[in-house]
Amino acid sequence: MIEKKTQTIIVTGASWGDEGKGKIVDYLASEADIVARFQGGNNAGHTVVVKGEKYKFHLIPSGAIKNKTIVIGNGVVIDPKVLFEELNMLESRGFTPSLKISDTAHVIFPFHILLDGIEEETKGNYAAGTTKRGIGPTYSDKAARYGLRVFDLLDESIFRPKFNRLYELKLKQYKALTGKTEDWDLDREEIIQNYLEYGKKMKPYVISSAYYLNSLLDKGKRILFEGAQGCLLGIDHGMYPFGTSSNTWAGGVPGGCGVSPTRIEKIIGVIKAYTSRVGGGPLPTELEGDLAHQIREQGHEYGTTTGRPRRVGWIDLVALKYACMINNYNALAITMLDALEGVNPVKLCVGYKYNGKIMDSWPIHSEIIKKCITEYIEMPGWAARPAEEWSNIAKQGFDSLPDEIKNYICKIEEILGVPISVISIGPNREDTILKEQFWD
Ligand code: IMP
């Protein structure tokens, strides 16, 4: 008899990424059996701090340090070089995660990385400011049905002809975009040998994510689906083209893992106490000057993947309401409240005005968004305090939070209509207040 309990939770970032999902996933992973990624690649950057030690992940699901089974679903794009670098890093720090890799996940090759930069240059004002990890070109080949999948690396007789076709095509694209060939120094045979070797090393981990995950659900196991980036960067429901190439919202799970929407029980959105964004495109609540500097420094807002300083702004409840609508979140987790300390007053964006009228939706099109005037309410901020004091507050629970923070949280809940059930006030796993048990 299989025990009836919550078996599936999805965590997605509700904004432009970097909301602090890694920490929330790590927290929820404690009671999961499996942590699975369903989209993106090594453009992601998740930092988890455990006992003062920092772990940075780009490709491997961040549940890895909880010794859970971790799954890279079919919707992820894999750079095998990064995969093995991360596995080696984990091994050198005492972790040997049980890893499963989907046979139908697409593979990133060196020419995808090269073309990522070149394609960006051709986009002019519409460049997204990508992480240059080859994500867009790999997803393009997937959609165009030129791409190679993990399965193809496992057998040379399948790999060679498919790879040769892709290599020729990419070389043609490179010539067409740049008009030159002299700095194309990607040796065909060298790549073939490297990737066949990667294939050999990957073989023990390869599974069908759909069969694997569904059979585990049939056995009563619990799966946590870990989103990368954020909803507003998504290919279908984000601010196109200023985003990434995958479905970053909860809807990415069925496509990116082969698990039906009817099997999903809970969806949790991660929001930050303010907004941040790295890369191009409008950021309606963007701050500049001293205040931006203060928040950026207090929040250590520098990209985990690229080291770029992140743009920062006030919390944008218009955009978040849209993310809440499409994901239909059961609950929210709010992070980085400690990083807003000493900012007084704090502002919350509650409306976008376009052509003199308040809009009743988030206008999704960058051309409209950049012409919108943002409307705010102001609330009293909270005082700065030493890190130990934040940790003590977390230990004592919700009631010991400063009143200004409680009021801020209540206002956000009231406007978004979704309960905030996880409150993070520091980088460590322990600096988290949980108002609800998700795995019941
Ligand atoms: P790409 O995913 O590398 O193609 O980049 C597309 C856009 O998404 C750029 O604006 C990146 O800065 C942004 N982006 C990609 N991954 C992340 C992430 O993990 N956090 C925040 N922004 C990201």
XYZ file of C-alpha atoms and ligand atoms in Angstrom:
463
model
C 0.000 0.000 0.000
C 1.504 3.356 -1.025
C 1.227 6.087 1.575
C -0.736 9.150 0.387
C 1.285 12.337 0.787
C 2.547 15.295 -1.200
C 4.865 13.824 -3.789
C 5.608 16.677 -6.161
C 6.633 20.284 -5.610
C 7.921 22.713 -8.216
C 10.012 25.732 -7.256
C 10.354 28.531 -9.790
C 11.819 32.018 -9.628
C 9.016 34.558 -10.035
C 11.064 37.376 -11.563
C 14.238 37.705 -13.621
C 16.245 34.999 -11.867
C 18.629 35.201 -8.916
C 15.772 35.224 -6.412
C 17.638 32.829 -4.136
C 16.008 29.612 -5.371
C 19.080 27.511 -4.563
C 18.602 28.050 -0.859
C 14.865 27.323 -0.938
C 15.422 24.216 -3.055
C 18.137 23.080 -0.684
C 15.762 23.595 2.224
C 12.887 21.677 0.616
C 15.217 18.987 -0.694
C 15.712 17.695 2.859
C 12.488 15.725 2.652
C 12.457 14.943 -1.047
C 13.798 11.738 -2.534
C 14.727 13.255 -5.872
C 15.630 16.747 -7.068
C 15.129 17.270 -10.797
C 15.964 20.095 -13.162
C 13.668 20.602 -16.131
C 15.098 23.492 -18.186
C 18.078 25.752 -18.799
C 21.692 24.741 -18.610
C 24.862 26.121 -17.109
C 23.550 29.659 -17.594
C 22.067 29.144 -14.133
C 23.977 29.911 -10.998
C 22.815 28.657 -7.641
C 24.767 29.391 -4.500
C 24.058 27.383 -1.374
C 25.788 28.139 1.921
C 26.010 25.271 4.407
C 27.876 25.754 7.682
C 29.590 28.810 6.240
C 30.803 26.846 3.184
C 29.717 28.090 -0.228
C 28.704 25.707 -3.004
C 28.109 27.042 -6.497
C 26.168 25.077 -9.071
C 25.455 25.858 -12.673
C 24.188 22.635 -14.167
C 23.807 19.996 -11.499
C 20.646 20.363 -9.384
C 21.572 22.048 -6.110
C 20.022 19.184 -4.109
C 23.326 17.423 -4.824
C 24.831 18.366 -1.476
C 21.937 16.712 0.349
C 22.959 13.386 -1.144
C 19.621 13.069 -2.931
C 19.109 11.433 -6.279
C 19.467 14.258 -8.758
C 18.005 14.226 -12.235
C 18.876 16.327 -15.253
C 15.656 16.207 -17.253
C 15.196 16.168 -21.012
C 14.406 19.904 -21.089
C 17.903 20.822 -19.896
C 20.782 21.535 -22.284
C 24.033 19.942 -21.153
C 27.600 21.119 -21.572
C 29.399 17.847 -20.701
C 32.623 19.671 -19.813
C 30.768 21.646 -17.116
C 28.916 18.535 -15.978
C 32.141 16.712 -15.181
C 33.778 19.793 -13.665
C 30.874 20.060 -11.217
C 30.895 16.341 -10.466
C 34.639 16.522 -9.774
C 34.165 19.571 -7.543
C 31.514 17.713 -5.551
C 33.633 14.608 -5.270
C 36.632 16.604 -4.048
C 34.410 18.024 -1.286
C 33.143 14.649 -0.187
C 29.887 14.278 -2.144
C 29.127 11.463 -4.588
C 25.624 12.308 -5.760
C 23.424 9.705 -7.331
C 22.999 11.376 -10.717
C 20.609 10.519 -13.558
C 20.760 12.185 -16.946
C 17.974 12.125 -19.503
C 18.853 10.403 -22.779
C 16.911 13.075 -24.676
C 18.540 16.153 -23.144
C 20.297 18.182 -25.841
C 24.043 18.693 -25.839
C 26.006 21.950 -26.014
C 29.065 21.911 -28.320
C 31.902 24.465 -28.503
C 30.431 26.037 -31.671
C 27.201 26.793 -29.794
C 29.227 28.818 -27.301
C 31.102 30.604 -30.108
C 27.872 31.396 -31.972
C 26.133 32.637 -28.817
C 28.438 35.665 -28.744
C 28.274 36.240 -32.498
C 24.476 36.035 -32.652
C 24.249 38.503 -29.775
C 26.365 40.982 -31.751
C 23.953 40.807 -34.682
C 20.976 41.650 -32.460
C 21.949 45.244 -31.687
C 19.412 46.840 -29.315
C 17.642 43.519 -28.923
C 20.647 41.680 -27.473
C 19.636 39.918 -24.257
C 23.129 40.111 -22.779
C 23.368 36.312 -22.623
C 25.677 34.351 -20.361
C 27.480 33.162 -23.547
C 27.220 29.536 -22.530
C 25.698 28.422 -25.840
C 22.189 28.094 -24.411
C 20.254 29.931 -27.163
C 22.048 28.266 -30.111
C 21.576 24.785 -28.569
C 17.844 25.295 -28.016
C 17.613 26.740 -31.562
C 19.113 23.542 -32.976
C 16.765 21.485 -30.832
C 13.739 23.312 -32.244
C 15.153 23.147 -35.780
C 15.776 19.401 -35.279
C 19.518 19.561 -35.985
C 20.528 19.075 -32.372
C 22.289 16.105 -30.813
C 21.040 14.453 -27.668
C 22.788 12.562 -24.889
C 21.691 9.273 -26.499
C 23.627 10.190 -29.666
C 26.918 10.405 -27.747
C 26.685 6.808 -26.624
C 27.295 5.158 -29.984
C 29.930 6.354 -32.472
C 28.016 5.055 -35.509
C 25.061 7.261 -34.543
C 27.149 10.184 -33.319
C 29.560 10.707 -36.241
C 27.112 11.301 -39.105
C 24.803 13.461 -36.985
C 27.709 15.449 -35.618
C 29.232 15.979 -39.067
C 25.934 17.354 -40.354
C 25.693 19.760 -37.422
C 29.352 20.783 -37.679
C 28.981 21.666 -41.398
C 25.864 23.647 -40.710
C 27.410 25.603 -37.866
C 30.483 26.398 -39.960
C 28.191 27.744 -42.701
C 26.321 29.848 -40.156
C 29.574 31.146 -38.750
C 30.793 32.155 -42.222
C 27.470 33.789 -43.068
C 27.392 35.802 -39.852
C 31.039 36.868 -39.745
C 32.181 36.641 -43.381
C 35.363 34.886 -42.215
C 36.708 31.457 -41.273
C 40.216 32.128 -40.022
C 39.309 32.289 -36.328
C 37.113 29.169 -36.471
C 39.631 26.984 -34.693
C 37.264 24.212 -33.687
C 38.903 21.001 -34.809
C 36.247 18.528 -35.938
C 38.045 15.320 -34.973
C 39.103 16.705 -31.614
C 35.496 17.531 -30.728
C 34.369 14.084 -31.904
C 36.934 12.349 -29.702
C 36.155 14.558 -26.678
C 32.413 14.032 -26.952
C 32.698 10.260 -27.493
C 34.748 10.210 -24.316
C 32.058 12.281 -22.529
C 29.499 9.791 -23.843
C 31.413 6.899 -22.281
C 31.613 8.705 -18.969
C 27.924 9.664 -19.046
C 26.646 6.214 -19.960
C 26.230 4.901 -16.398
C 24.038 7.877 -15.528
C 21.742 7.845 -18.577
C 18.019 7.155 -18.150
C 14.691 8.139 -19.716
C 13.536 10.945 -17.412
C 9.870 10.265 -18.210
C 9.996 6.531 -17.349
C 12.354 7.044 -14.440
C 10.421 9.830 -12.692
C 6.950 8.383 -13.303
C 7.994 4.975 -11.955
C 9.354 6.643 -8.808
C 6.073 8.516 -8.335
C 4.247 5.188 -8.709
C 6.386 3.897 -5.849
C 5.394 6.818 -3.607
C 8.664 8.800 -3.887
C 8.855 12.575 -3.579
C 10.223 14.771 -6.340
C 11.264 18.385 -6.044
C 11.477 20.121 -9.422
C 14.073 22.878 -9.359
C 13.526 25.791 -11.726
C 16.396 27.846 -13.096
C 16.348 31.542 -14.080
C 12.973 33.220 -13.494
C 9.502 33.370 -15.029
C 9.992 36.795 -16.583
C 12.994 35.453 -18.526
C 10.998 32.576 -20.037
C 10.817 31.970 -23.767
C 6.998 31.899 -23.943
C 5.822 33.969 -20.997
C 8.778 36.260 -20.328
C 9.812 39.604 -21.778
C 10.847 38.235 -25.196
C 13.495 38.572 -26.602
C 15.195 39.792 -23.405
C 15.262 36.436 -21.748
C 16.465 32.899 -22.074
C 15.435 30.081 -24.412
C 13.521 27.729 -22.139
C 10.213 27.597 -20.280
C 11.200 28.858 -16.862
C 7.695 28.750 -15.331
C 6.082 25.702 -13.734
C 4.703 24.673 -17.133
C 8.252 23.749 -18.099
C 8.097 20.637 -15.904
C 5.799 18.434 -18.013
C 7.757 19.232 -21.176
C 11.144 19.141 -19.517
C 10.764 15.945 -17.483
C 7.863 13.994 -18.978
C 5.687 14.230 -15.856
C 2.034 15.103 -16.454
C 0.570 18.401 -15.129
C -2.031 16.311 -13.284
C 0.757 14.795 -11.166
C 1.948 18.198 -9.909
C 0.655 19.000 -6.439
C 2.354 22.182 -5.250
C 4.082 25.102 -6.908
C 6.165 27.553 -4.923
C 7.419 30.860 -6.273
C 10.562 32.532 -5.011
C 10.572 36.316 -4.815
C 13.217 38.696 -3.564
C 12.588 41.662 -1.243
C 13.649 43.875 -4.168
C 14.168 43.199 -7.877
C 17.351 42.353 -9.715
C 18.202 41.589 -13.266
C 21.365 40.804 -15.177
C 21.492 41.402 -18.912
C 19.576 43.621 -21.334
C 15.955 44.740 -21.539
C 13.806 47.141 -19.543
C 13.678 46.902 -15.744
C 10.770 49.207 -14.851
C 11.594 49.696 -11.157
C 15.340 50.081 -11.720
C 17.304 52.185 -9.243
C 20.480 54.091 -9.906
C 23.030 55.981 -7.876
C 23.770 55.532 -4.163
C 20.673 53.539 -3.285
C 21.307 51.043 -6.100
C 24.903 50.786 -4.949
C 23.854 50.188 -1.339
C 21.381 47.413 -2.243
C 23.814 45.802 -4.711
C 26.573 45.685 -2.116
C 24.347 44.561 0.765
C 22.799 41.868 -1.415
C 26.116 40.880 -3.083
C 24.331 41.319 -6.368
C 26.991 40.065 -8.757
C 26.199 37.215 -11.171
C 27.122 33.701 -9.951
C 27.771 32.637 -13.538
C 29.336 35.709 -15.127
C 30.302 37.936 -12.171
C 28.436 40.852 -13.806
C 26.999 43.483 -11.414
C 23.244 42.989 -11.332
C 20.828 45.819 -11.975
C 18.602 46.368 -8.942
C 15.227 48.009 -8.326
C 12.196 48.100 -6.041
C 9.961 45.058 -5.757
C 7.638 44.995 -8.786
C 4.221 43.704 -7.714
C 2.716 44.224 -11.158
C 5.209 41.820 -12.740
C 4.982 39.447 -9.762
C 1.193 39.333 -9.989
C 1.575 38.131 -13.565
C 4.050 35.430 -12.459
C 1.593 34.395 -9.718
C -1.177 34.128 -12.291
C 0.646 31.911 -14.783
C 2.195 29.645 -12.142
C -0.878 29.669 -9.873
C 1.487 29.479 -6.903
C 0.324 27.787 -3.717
C 2.833 29.794 -1.710
C 5.736 32.193 -2.028
C 9.172 32.286 -0.466
C 10.697 35.730 0.038
C 14.463 36.121 0.249
C 17.040 38.846 0.943
C 14.985 40.875 3.408
C 18.203 41.375 5.384
C 19.832 42.892 2.294
C 17.309 45.764 2.312
C 18.304 46.753 5.862
C 18.906 50.436 6.442
C 16.906 51.447 3.356
C 14.184 53.829 4.465
C 11.523 54.169 3.198
C 11.085 51.091 1.026
C 8.948 51.334 -2.085
C 6.680 48.778 -3.735
C 5.624 49.150 -7.349
C 1.849 48.702 -7.502
C 0.949 50.026 -10.937
C 2.202 50.718 -14.468
C 0.859 53.793 -16.233
C 0.841 53.783 -20.038
C -0.440 56.738 -22.085
C -1.764 58.275 -18.862
C -3.815 55.195 -17.854
C -3.089 52.559 -15.204
C -2.756 49.167 -16.893
C -4.641 46.203 -15.549
C -2.029 43.682 -16.656
C 1.745 43.310 -16.947
C 2.296 44.465 -20.519
C 4.882 41.732 -21.482
C 6.112 43.650 -24.604
C 9.412 45.410 -23.943
C 8.438 48.241 -26.292
C 5.417 49.051 -24.093
C 7.106 48.319 -20.781
C 9.907 50.767 -21.419
C 7.360 53.556 -21.943
C 5.453 52.810 -18.747
C 5.632 55.014 -15.676
C 5.791 53.002 -12.470
C 3.593 53.915 -9.496
C 4.681 53.178 -5.924
C 3.515 52.991 -2.364
C 6.021 53.691 0.392
C 6.480 51.834 3.664
C 8.869 52.311 6.575
C 12.108 50.334 6.170
C 13.881 48.311 8.844
C 17.121 48.974 10.679
C 20.461 47.374 9.907
C 21.699 44.767 12.384
C 24.634 42.365 12.614
C 24.360 39.002 10.852
C 24.143 37.128 14.197
C 21.077 39.136 15.139
C 19.349 38.130 11.891
C 20.218 34.504 12.660
C 18.733 34.833 16.136
C 15.525 36.282 14.750
C 15.293 33.323 12.349
C 15.706 30.902 15.267
C 12.909 32.594 17.235
C 10.459 32.547 14.331
C 8.018 34.820 12.536
C 6.784 36.770 15.569
C 10.251 38.066 16.341
C 10.677 39.718 12.935
C 10.790 43.537 13.050
C 7.273 44.977 12.652
C 8.330 46.815 9.491
C 9.196 43.484 7.845
C 5.959 41.852 8.976
C 4.015 44.782 7.519
C 6.005 44.601 4.275
C 5.261 40.886 3.966
C 1.543 41.409 4.735
C 1.273 44.114 2.091
C 2.873 41.876 -0.548
C 0.565 38.981 0.391
C -2.457 41.266 0.234
C -1.593 42.589 -3.236
C -0.486 39.273 -4.747
C -3.151 37.189 -3.036
C -0.664 34.396 -2.282
C 0.648 33.490 1.194
C 4.328 34.043 1.907
C 5.254 30.867 3.734
C 9.048 30.955 3.659
C 11.028 33.977 4.839
C 14.751 34.114 4.318
C 16.758 36.693 6.255
C 20.329 35.548 5.746
C 22.550 33.434 3.533
C 22.705 30.330 5.714
C 20.254 27.475 5.597
C 19.311 28.194 9.226
C 18.424 31.849 8.525
C 15.032 30.787 7.219
C 11.581 30.961 8.795
C 9.112 28.357 7.580
C 5.434 29.073 8.254
C 4.106 26.000 6.493
C 5.206 22.409 5.967
C 5.086 21.670 2.265
C 5.733 17.937 2.360
C 2.727 16.812 4.326
P 21.131 32.970 -21.794
O 20.234 32.132 -20.948
O 22.589 32.768 -21.506
O 20.821 32.831 -23.251
O 20.843 34.508 -21.430
C 19.614 35.140 -21.742
C 19.230 36.154 -20.678
O 18.897 35.472 -19.484
C 20.326 37.136 -20.305
O 19.736 38.391 -20.009
C 20.952 36.525 -19.080
O 21.589 37.490 -18.256
C 19.713 35.949 -18.414
N 20.003 34.795 -17.560
C 20.321 33.549 -17.942
N 20.490 32.744 -16.880
C 20.244 33.489 -15.792
C 20.212 33.209 -14.383
O 20.426 32.089 -13.928
N 19.920 34.269 -13.583
C 19.618 35.499 -14.056
N 19.640 35.801 -15.351
C 19.932 34.801 -16.222
